[in-house]
XYZ file of C-alpha atoms in Angstrom:
172
model
C 28.109 -20.957 26.861
C 30.447 -18.107 27.657
C 32.504 -17.023 24.652
C 35.706 -17.827 26.554
C 34.639 -21.370 27.554
C 36.925 -23.002 25.000
C 36.683 -26.472 26.482
C 32.897 -26.744 26.156
C 32.823 -24.866 22.857
C 35.393 -27.331 21.495
C 33.274 -30.247 22.716
C 30.155 -28.865 21.014
C 31.931 -28.125 17.751
C 33.583 -31.537 17.625
C 30.254 -33.277 18.294
C 28.326 -31.175 15.784
C 26.944 -32.946 12.743
C 26.613 -30.285 10.062
C 24.624 -30.947 6.912
C 24.566 -28.453 4.044
C 22.014 -28.636 1.274
C 21.409 -26.219 -1.578
C 19.830 -23.626 0.677
C 19.684 -25.011 4.226
C 22.118 -25.445 7.114
C 21.248 -28.195 9.582
C 23.217 -28.808 12.783
C 22.427 -31.901 14.850
C 19.098 -32.314 13.033
C 18.080 -28.691 13.729
C 17.616 -26.301 10.815
C 19.671 -23.216 11.731
C 19.506 -21.502 8.342
C 17.616 -18.474 9.625
C 19.018 -18.174 13.140
C 22.652 -18.028 11.965
C 21.836 -14.768 10.152
C 20.412 -12.991 13.218
C 22.346 -10.142 14.868
C 22.573 -12.214 18.068
C 24.619 -14.814 16.194
C 26.539 -12.676 13.698
C 27.699 -10.420 16.522
C 29.574 -13.339 18.067
C 31.015 -14.923 14.932
C 34.421 -13.238 15.117
C 34.974 -14.197 18.758
C 34.054 -17.830 18.174
C 35.845 -18.056 14.818
C 39.076 -16.830 16.410
C 39.231 -19.861 18.711
C 41.780 -22.364 17.451
C 39.716 -25.354 18.534
C 36.719 -24.101 16.572
C 38.754 -23.339 13.459
C 40.478 -26.731 13.508
C 37.227 -28.667 13.845
C 35.319 -26.659 11.272
C 38.130 -26.585 8.718
C 38.320 -30.378 8.939
C 34.561 -30.631 8.358
C 34.632 -28.086 5.519
C 37.498 -29.854 3.776
C 35.663 -33.174 4.065
C 32.591 -31.601 2.439
C 34.722 -30.206 -0.387
C 36.995 -33.239 -0.832
C 35.313 -34.313 -4.054
C 35.048 -30.807 -5.483
C 31.912 -29.472 -7.085
C 31.145 -26.972 -4.351
C 30.987 -23.228 -3.990
C 32.266 -22.170 -0.587
C 31.866 -18.717 0.889
C 33.729 -17.410 3.876
C 36.491 -15.152 5.063
C 39.252 -17.754 4.881
C 38.015 -20.161 2.210
C 40.720 -19.335 -0.368
C 43.608 -18.835 2.043
C 43.029 -21.507 4.676
C 40.210 -23.960 4.006
C 40.626 -24.559 0.254
C 44.002 -23.040 -0.641
C 44.235 -25.251 -3.746
C 40.824 -24.336 -5.167
C 40.813 -24.003 -8.932
C 38.855 -20.740 -8.857
C 39.337 -18.211 -6.067
C 37.231 -15.095 -5.895
C 37.513 -12.368 -3.285
C 34.143 -10.627 -3.113
C 34.157 -7.294 -1.394
C 32.070 -4.173 -0.983
C 32.423 -0.983 0.988
C 31.325 -0.970 4.615
C 28.397 1.410 3.882
C 27.170 -0.842 1.070
C 27.477 -3.978 3.180
C 25.619 -2.266 6.028
C 22.849 -1.188 3.645
C 22.525 -4.750 2.339
C 22.557 -6.223 5.845
C 19.866 -3.793 6.992
C 17.684 -4.760 4.030
C 18.310 -8.462 4.699
C 17.222 -8.054 8.329
C 14.104 -6.156 7.278
C 13.281 -8.792 4.657
C 13.593 -11.507 7.311
C 11.293 -9.599 9.661
C 14.030 -9.111 12.251
C 13.290 -5.458 12.806
C 14.990 -2.194 12.102
C 18.676 -1.861 12.920
C 20.442 1.469 12.602
C 22.679 1.822 9.558
C 25.347 3.503 11.697
C 25.249 0.603 14.160
C 25.576 -1.917 11.328
C 28.472 0.006 9.764
C 30.265 0.034 13.105
C 29.760 -3.694 13.719
C 30.845 -4.607 10.173
C 33.982 -2.453 10.373
C 34.812 -3.910 13.782
C 34.361 -7.472 12.560
C 36.636 -6.702 9.602
C 39.265 -5.303 11.964
C 39.094 -8.301 14.287
C 39.069 -10.858 11.481
C 41.937 -9.151 9.627
C 44.166 -9.115 12.682
C 43.379 -12.496 14.234
C 46.289 -14.860 14.659
C 44.703 -17.905 13.022
C 43.645 -17.646 9.363
C 43.200 -13.866 9.195
C 40.888 -12.313 6.636
C 42.954 -11.499 3.579
C 42.767 -11.875 -0.165
C 44.627 -14.900 -1.491
C 47.473 -13.898 -3.788
C 45.875 -15.787 -6.699
C 42.287 -14.706 -6.045
C 40.372 -12.457 -8.402
C 38.807 -9.510 -6.591
C 35.296 -8.373 -7.435
C 34.100 -5.139 -5.851
C 30.333 -5.535 -5.737
C 29.170 -2.075 -4.613
C 27.525 -1.171 -7.900
C 26.604 -4.654 -9.049
C 23.348 -6.569 -8.792
C 23.342 -10.147 -7.516
C 22.802 -11.357 -11.091
C 25.794 -9.341 -12.324
C 28.021 -10.802 -9.595
C 26.837 -14.337 -10.356
C 27.422 -13.784 -14.092
C 31.004 -12.650 -13.430
C 31.706 -15.611 -11.164
C 30.246 -18.097 -13.649
C 32.311 -16.537 -16.457
C 35.479 -16.789 -14.367
C 34.694 -20.387 -13.509
C 34.067 -21.307 -17.136
C 37.278 -19.591 -18.220
C 39.319 -21.316 -15.494
C 37.901 -24.768 -16.192
C 38.025 -24.598 -19.994
C 41.804 -24.698 -20.102
C-alpha cells in the first residue's frame, strides 16, 4: 500500500490480530518478529505511526493487552499516550551515534548486511525529528518518567536499573 492510502491502511490495522509472546510478534498468524526490524520496515514506521487511524487502532489494542498489568511496554509514546497511568515510567535514551552503532551491529547480527553508520545516524535523527514534532502523541518524556541515558551502559546494567526502579516503586 502507498503510505498515504489511509483508508486501506486503516482497514488493515483494524483487521489485524496481533499476538505478543515473550519474544515473538505474530500478526494474522504470521510471525513478523524479524521482518519488523528490517530497514525496509523501520524506515516507514514514522510515516505510518503518524496516521491517526493507525494510532487509534493500535493504542486500543495495546491498552487491551496491558489492561491487567504485568507487562513491560516499549515505545515512543508508551508513558505519555498508551499507558499514561503506568506505575513505573522509564524514558530510555542514548545519543544518535550510539543508537546508530547499536542498530548497525543489530543488522549485522541478523545477517541483513552492512549499512553505513552515517546513513543510520541520519535516519535515526530524522525519525526523532519527525516523531517529536508529529501532531498525535509526539515523542517526549513523560513528566513523571525516570530518564536513563544508556550510552555507556551494558544491556545487563540497564535491566538492573529498571528492575531496581520497579522494585522500589512497587514496594511502597
